[in-house]
CSV table of C-alpha atoms in Angstrom, one decimal:
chain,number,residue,atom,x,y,z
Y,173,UNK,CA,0.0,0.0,0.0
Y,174,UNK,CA,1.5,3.5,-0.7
Y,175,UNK,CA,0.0,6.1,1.7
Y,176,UNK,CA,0.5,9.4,1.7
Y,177,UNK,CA,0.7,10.6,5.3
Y,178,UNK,CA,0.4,15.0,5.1
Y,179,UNK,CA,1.5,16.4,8.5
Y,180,UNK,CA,3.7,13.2,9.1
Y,181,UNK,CA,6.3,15.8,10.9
Y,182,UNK,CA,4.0,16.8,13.8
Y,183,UNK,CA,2.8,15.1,17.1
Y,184,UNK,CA,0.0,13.0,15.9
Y,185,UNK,CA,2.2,12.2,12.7
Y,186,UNK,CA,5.5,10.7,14.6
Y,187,UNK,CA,3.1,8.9,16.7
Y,188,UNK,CA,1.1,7.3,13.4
Y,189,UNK,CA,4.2,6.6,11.9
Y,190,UNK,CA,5.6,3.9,14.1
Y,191,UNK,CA,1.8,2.7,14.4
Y,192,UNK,CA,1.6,2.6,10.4
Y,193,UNK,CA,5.1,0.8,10.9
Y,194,UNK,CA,3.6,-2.1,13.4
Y,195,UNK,CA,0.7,-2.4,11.4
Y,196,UNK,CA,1.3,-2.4,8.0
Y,197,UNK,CA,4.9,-3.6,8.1
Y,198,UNK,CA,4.9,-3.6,3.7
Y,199,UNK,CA,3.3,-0.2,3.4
Y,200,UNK,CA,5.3,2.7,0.9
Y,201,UNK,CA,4.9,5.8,3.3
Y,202,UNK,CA,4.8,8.4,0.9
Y,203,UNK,CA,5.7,11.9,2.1
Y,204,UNK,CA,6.5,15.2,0.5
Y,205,UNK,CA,7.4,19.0,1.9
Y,206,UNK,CA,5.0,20.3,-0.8
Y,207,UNK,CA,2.6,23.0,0.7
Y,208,UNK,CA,-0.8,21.6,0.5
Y,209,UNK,CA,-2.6,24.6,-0.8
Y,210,UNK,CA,-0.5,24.6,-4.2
Y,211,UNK,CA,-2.9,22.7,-6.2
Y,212,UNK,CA,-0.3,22.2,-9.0
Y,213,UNK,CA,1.9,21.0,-6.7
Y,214,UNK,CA,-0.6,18.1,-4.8
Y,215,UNK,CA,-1.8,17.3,-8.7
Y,216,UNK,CA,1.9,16.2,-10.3
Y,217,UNK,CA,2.5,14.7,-6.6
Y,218,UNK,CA,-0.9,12.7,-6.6
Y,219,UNK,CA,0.2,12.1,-10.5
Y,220,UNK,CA,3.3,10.4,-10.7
Y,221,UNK,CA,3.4,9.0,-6.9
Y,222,UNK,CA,-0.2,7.3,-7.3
Y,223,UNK,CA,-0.7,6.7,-3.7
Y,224,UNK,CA,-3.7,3.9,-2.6
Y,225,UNK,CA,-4.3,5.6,0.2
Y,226,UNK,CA,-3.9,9.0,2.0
Y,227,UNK,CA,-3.8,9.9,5.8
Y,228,UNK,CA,-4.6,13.9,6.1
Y,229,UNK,CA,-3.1,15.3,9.3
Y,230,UNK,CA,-1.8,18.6,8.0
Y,231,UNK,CA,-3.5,21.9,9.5
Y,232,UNK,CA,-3.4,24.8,11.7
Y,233,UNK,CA,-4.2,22.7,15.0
Y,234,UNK,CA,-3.8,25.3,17.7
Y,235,UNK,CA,-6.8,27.6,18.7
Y,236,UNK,CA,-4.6,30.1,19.5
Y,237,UNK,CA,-2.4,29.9,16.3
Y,238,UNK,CA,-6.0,29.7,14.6
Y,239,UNK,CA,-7.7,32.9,16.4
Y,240,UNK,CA,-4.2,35.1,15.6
Y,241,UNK,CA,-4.2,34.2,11.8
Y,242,UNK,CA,-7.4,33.1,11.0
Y,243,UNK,CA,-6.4,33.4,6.9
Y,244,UNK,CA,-4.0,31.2,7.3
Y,245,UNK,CA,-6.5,28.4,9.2
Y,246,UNK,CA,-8.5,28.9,6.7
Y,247,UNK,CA,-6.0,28.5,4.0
Y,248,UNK,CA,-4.5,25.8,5.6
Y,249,UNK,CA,-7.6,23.6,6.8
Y,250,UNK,CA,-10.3,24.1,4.3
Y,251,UNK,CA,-8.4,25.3,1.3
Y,252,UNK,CA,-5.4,22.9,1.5
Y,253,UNK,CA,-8.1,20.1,2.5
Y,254,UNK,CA,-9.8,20.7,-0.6
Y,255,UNK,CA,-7.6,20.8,-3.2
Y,256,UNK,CA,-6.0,17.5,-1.5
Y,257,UNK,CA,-9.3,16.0,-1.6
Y,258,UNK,CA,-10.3,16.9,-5.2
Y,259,UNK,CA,-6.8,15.9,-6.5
Y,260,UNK,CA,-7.8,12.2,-4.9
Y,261,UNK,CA,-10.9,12.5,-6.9
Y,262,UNK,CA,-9.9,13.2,-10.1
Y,263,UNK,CA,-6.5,11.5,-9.8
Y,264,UNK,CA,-6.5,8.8,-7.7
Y,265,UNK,CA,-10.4,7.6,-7.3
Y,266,UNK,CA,-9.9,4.2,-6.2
Y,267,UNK,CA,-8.1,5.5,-2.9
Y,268,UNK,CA,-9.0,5.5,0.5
Y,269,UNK,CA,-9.0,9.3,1.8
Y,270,UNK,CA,-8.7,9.4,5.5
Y,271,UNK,CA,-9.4,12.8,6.6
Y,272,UNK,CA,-8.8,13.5,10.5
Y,273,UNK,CA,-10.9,16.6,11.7
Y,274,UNK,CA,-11.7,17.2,15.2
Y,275,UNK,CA,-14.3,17.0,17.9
Y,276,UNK,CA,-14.3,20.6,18.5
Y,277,UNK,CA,-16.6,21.1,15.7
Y,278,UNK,CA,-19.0,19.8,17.7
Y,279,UNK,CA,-18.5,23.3,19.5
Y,280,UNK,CA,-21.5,24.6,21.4
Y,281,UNK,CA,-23.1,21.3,21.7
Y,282,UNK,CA,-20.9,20.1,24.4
Y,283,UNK,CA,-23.4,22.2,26.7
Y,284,UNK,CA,-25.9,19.4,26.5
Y,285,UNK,CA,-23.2,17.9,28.8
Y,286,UNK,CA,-24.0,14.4,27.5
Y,287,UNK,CA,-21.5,12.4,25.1
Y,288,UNK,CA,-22.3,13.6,21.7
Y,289,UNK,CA,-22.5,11.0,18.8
Y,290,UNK,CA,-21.8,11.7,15.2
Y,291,UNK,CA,-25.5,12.8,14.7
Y,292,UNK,CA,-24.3,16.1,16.9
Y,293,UNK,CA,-24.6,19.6,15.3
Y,294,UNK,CA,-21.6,20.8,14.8
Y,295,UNK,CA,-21.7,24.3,16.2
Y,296,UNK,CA,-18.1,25.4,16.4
Y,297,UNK,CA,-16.9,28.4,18.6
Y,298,UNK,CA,-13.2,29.6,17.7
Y,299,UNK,CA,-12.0,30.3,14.1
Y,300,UNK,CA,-10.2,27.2,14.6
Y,301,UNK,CA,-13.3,24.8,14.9
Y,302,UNK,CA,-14.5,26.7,12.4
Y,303,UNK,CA,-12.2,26.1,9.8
Y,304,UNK,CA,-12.0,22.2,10.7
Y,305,UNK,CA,-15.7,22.2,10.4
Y,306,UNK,CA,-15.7,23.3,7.0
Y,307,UNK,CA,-13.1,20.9,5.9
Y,308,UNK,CA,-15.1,18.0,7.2
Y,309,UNK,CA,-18.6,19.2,5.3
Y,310,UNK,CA,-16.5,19.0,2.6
Y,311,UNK,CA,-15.2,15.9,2.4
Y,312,UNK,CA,-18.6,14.8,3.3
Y,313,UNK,CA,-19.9,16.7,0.0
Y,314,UNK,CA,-17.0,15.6,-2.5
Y,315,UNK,CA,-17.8,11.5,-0.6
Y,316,UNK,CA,-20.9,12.3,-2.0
Y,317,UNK,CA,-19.9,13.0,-5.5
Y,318,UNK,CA,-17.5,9.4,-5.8
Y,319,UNK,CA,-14.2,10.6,-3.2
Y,320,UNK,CA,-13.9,7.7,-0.7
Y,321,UNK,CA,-13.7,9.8,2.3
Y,322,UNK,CA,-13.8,8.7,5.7
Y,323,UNK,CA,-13.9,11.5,8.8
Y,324,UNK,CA,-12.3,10.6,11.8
Y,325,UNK,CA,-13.8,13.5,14.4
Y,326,UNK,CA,-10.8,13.3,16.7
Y,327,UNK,CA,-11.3,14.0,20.7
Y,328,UNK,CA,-8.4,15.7,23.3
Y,329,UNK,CA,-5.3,13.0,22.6
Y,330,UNK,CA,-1.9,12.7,25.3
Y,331,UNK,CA,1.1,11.0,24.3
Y,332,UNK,CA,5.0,11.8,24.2
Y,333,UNK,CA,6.5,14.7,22.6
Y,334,UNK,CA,3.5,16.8,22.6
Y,335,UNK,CA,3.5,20.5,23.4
Y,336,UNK,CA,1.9,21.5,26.5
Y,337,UNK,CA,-1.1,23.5,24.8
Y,338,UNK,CA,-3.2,20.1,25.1
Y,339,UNK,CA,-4.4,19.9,28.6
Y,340,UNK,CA,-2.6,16.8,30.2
Y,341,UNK,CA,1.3,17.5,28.5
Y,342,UNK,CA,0.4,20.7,30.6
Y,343,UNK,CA,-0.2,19.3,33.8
Y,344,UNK,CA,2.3,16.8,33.7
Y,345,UNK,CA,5.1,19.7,33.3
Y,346,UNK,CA,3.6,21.3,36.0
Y,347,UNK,CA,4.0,18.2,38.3
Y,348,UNK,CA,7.5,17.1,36.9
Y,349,UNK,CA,8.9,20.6,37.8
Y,350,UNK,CA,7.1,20.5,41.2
Y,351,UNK,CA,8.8,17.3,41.7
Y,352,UNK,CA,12.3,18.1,40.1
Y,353,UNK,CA,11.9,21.2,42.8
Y,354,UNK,CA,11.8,23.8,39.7
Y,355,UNK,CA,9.2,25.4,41.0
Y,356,UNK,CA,6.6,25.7,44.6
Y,357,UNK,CA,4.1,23.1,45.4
Y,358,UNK,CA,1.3,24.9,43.5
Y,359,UNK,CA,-0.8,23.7,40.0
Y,360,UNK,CA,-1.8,26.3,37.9
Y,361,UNK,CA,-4.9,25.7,35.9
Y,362,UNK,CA,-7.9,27.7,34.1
Y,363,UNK,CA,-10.8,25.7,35.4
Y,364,UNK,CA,-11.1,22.6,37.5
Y,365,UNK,CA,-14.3,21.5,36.3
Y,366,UNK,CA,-13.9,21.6,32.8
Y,367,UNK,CA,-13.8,18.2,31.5
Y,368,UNK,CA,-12.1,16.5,28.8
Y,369,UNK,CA,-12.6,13.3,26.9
Y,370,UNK,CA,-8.6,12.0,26.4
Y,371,UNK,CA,-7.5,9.6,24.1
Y,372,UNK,CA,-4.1,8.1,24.3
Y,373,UNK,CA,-2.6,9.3,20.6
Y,374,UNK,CA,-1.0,5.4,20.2
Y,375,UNK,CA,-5.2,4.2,20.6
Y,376,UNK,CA,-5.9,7.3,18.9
Y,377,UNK,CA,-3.5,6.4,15.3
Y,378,UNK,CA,-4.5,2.8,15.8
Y,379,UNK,CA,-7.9,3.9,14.5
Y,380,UNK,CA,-6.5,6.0,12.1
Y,381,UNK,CA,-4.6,3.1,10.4
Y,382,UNK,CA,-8.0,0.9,10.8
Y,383,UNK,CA,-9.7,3.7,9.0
Y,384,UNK,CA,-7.3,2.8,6.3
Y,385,UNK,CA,-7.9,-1.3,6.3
Y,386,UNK,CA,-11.2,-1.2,8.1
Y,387,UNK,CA,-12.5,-5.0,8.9
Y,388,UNK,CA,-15.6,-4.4,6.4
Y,389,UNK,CA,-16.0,-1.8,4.0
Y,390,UNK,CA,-16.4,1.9,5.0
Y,391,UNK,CA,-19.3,3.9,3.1
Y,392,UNK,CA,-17.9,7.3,1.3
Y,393,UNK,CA,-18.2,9.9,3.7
Y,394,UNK,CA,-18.1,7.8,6.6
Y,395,UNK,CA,-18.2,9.7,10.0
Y,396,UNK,CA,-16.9,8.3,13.4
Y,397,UNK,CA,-15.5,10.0,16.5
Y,398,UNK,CA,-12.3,8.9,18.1
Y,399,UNK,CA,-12.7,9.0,21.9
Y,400,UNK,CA,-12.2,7.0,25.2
Y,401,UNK,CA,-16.1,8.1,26.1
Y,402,UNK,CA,-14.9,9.0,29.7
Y,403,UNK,CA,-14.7,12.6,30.3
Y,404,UNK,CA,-12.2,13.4,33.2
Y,405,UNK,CA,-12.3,17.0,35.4
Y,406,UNK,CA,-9.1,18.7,35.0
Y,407,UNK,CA,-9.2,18.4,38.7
Y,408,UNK,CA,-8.7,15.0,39.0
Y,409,UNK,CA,-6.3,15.0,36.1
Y,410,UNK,CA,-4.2,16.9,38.1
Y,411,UNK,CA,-4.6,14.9,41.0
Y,412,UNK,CA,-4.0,11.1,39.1
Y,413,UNK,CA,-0.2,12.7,37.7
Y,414,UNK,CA,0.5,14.2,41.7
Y,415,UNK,CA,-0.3,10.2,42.7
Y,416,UNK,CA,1.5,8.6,40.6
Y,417,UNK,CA,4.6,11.2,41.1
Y,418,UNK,CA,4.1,10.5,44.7
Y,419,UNK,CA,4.4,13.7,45.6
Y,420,UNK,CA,1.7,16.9,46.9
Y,421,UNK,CA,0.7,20.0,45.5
Y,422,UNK,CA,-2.1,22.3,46.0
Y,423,UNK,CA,-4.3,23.5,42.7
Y,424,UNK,CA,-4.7,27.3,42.0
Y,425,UNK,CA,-7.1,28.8,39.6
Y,426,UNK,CA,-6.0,31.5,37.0
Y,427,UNK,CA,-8.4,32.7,34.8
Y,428,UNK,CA,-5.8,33.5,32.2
Y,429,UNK,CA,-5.1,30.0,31.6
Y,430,UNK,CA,-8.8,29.2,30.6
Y,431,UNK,CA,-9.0,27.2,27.3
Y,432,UNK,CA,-8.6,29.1,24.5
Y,433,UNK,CA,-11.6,26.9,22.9
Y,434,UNK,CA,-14.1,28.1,25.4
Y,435,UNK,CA,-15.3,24.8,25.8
Y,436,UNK,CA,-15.8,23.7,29.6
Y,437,UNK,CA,-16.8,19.9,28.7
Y,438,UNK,CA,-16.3,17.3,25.8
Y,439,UNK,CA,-17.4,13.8,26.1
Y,440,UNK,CA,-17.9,11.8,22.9
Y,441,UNK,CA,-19.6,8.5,22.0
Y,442,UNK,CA,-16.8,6.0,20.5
Y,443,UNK,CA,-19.5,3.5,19.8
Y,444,UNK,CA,-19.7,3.9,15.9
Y,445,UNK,CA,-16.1,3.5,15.6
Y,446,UNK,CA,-16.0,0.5,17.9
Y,447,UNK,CA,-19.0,-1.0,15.5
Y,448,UNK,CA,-16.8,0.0,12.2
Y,449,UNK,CA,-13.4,-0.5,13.1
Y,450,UNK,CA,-13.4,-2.9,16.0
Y,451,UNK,CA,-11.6,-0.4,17.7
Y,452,UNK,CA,-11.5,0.8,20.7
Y,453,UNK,CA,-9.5,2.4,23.7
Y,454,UNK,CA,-6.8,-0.3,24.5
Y,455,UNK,CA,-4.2,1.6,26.7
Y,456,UNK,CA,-5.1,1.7,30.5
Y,457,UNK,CA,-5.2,5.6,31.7
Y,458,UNK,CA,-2.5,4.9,34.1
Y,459,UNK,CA,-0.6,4.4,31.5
Y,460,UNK,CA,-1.0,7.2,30.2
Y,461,UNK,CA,-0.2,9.2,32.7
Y,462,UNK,CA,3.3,7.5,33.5
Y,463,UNK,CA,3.7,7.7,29.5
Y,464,UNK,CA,3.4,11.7,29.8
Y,465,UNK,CA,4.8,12.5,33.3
Y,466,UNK,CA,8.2,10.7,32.3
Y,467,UNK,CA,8.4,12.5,29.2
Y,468,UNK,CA,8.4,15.6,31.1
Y,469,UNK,CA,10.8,14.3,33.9
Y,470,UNK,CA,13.0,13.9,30.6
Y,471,UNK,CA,12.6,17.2,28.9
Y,472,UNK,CA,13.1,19.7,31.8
Y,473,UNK,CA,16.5,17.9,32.7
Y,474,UNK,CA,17.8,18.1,28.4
């Protein structure tokens, strides 16, 4: 199978990589610096590379990157999307096209506070969301037209090497500088109450690469969202990393740290990818937690 992977360089992509790896142990990884919003560019690549399948990571991911340039989100994540979702349909129409957008489309609907299925309306509420949303109605549009597009709505995901804008790589640096006595006993966090669904990225690209060789056939424009199901407080986040580090710490509130999404809960339903993939969340949380907080202990001493 040759699969081109776009936005192999970031943290979801290193991650999918060594999954695509385990999995798919004959698979051509096909992967070029080309900027995804040159069409002539993704058409001669798409051309003379004929990939069977393609894994879209590439986009403006942060909400705050997002909100400061919102052309370039847009540029990026609908226009980029686009053009590499066209190209597959004209050029390559026998491929899979994996397309991984985001829960946070789902937006304002999270205030139902109950775990929202693929049937949610997507209501998003940065520029970011908003962008991501777009790029996933079209995919859904262009399935409909002959593209075989699957979206993969992806929930809050933890693993190694990730920046600490995602809620539990923050915590854990907090607790591994605590620890390393870099700084007082004290947690700093926006809210306690807000509540995140987290996915640990390795379960996370495991469904990714099922998308790709799914155990029965996927119908174009295929949605599914890729989530644990179990939404935990960033209290008790907080709380699990101080356990296992062994060590105390009190937690302090500061309203400039607040998500820059806006969004105090999301909790999804993983059942439809469970049903379509036979996937689900594998790795325990506790592992999870060791996985990030040791990470950390290695990054503030390099």
């Amino acid at each position: 199978m040759r699969i081109l992977l776009t936005g192999g360089q970031g943290f979801v992509g290193q991650h999918l990589k060594a999954r695509l790896q385990d999995r798919l142990p004959g698979h051509i990884l096909l992967e070029d610096p080309m900027d995804i919003r040159d069409r002539a560019a993704v058409e001669r690549f798409v051309r003379n590379e004929k990939p069977d399948a393609c894994l879209h990571l590439a986009a403006v991911s942060s909400v705050a990157r997002a909100e400061a340039g919102a052309d370039d989100a847009w540029t990026v994540n609908l226009d980029g999307t686009l053009i590499l979702a066209e190209t597959f349909e004209t050029y390559a129409p026998q491929a899979s096209f994996v397309f991984v957008s985001t829960a946070e489309i789902y937006g304002a609907s999270f205030s139902s506070g109950q775990p929202l299925d693929e049937s949610a309306v997507i209501a998003p509420v940065n520029a970011y969301a908003s962008s991501k949303a777009a790029a996933d109605l079209a995919v859904g549009n262009l399935s409909r037209e002959g593209l075989h597009g699957v979206r993969l709505r992806a929930f809050t995901q933890a693993g190694t090497a990730q920046d600490e804008g995602a809620i539990l790589p923050f915590l854990a640096a907090q607790v591994a500088q605590i620890e390393a006595g870099q700084q007082p006993p004290v947690i700093s966090v926006g809210q306690l109450d807000a509540r995140f669904d987290v996915t640990d990225v390795r379960d996370a690209c495991d469904a990714y690469v099922s998308a790709l060789v799914p155990p029965r056939p996927l119908p174009n424009g295929t949605v599914l969202n890729i989530c644990s199901g179990v939404a935990r407080t960033v209290r008790s986040m907080a709380e699990d990393l101080l356990d296992v580090a062994g060590i105390s710490a009190s937690l302090r509130v500061d309203p400039t740290l607040a998500s820059p999404s806006g969004l105090a809960s999301m909790q999804g339903n993983p059942t439809a990818a469970r049903e379509a993939l036979d996937w689900s969340v594998r790795i325990p949380w506790s592992e999870t937690l060791v996985t990030v907080l040791n990470d950390w202990r290695y990054r503030i001493t390099t």
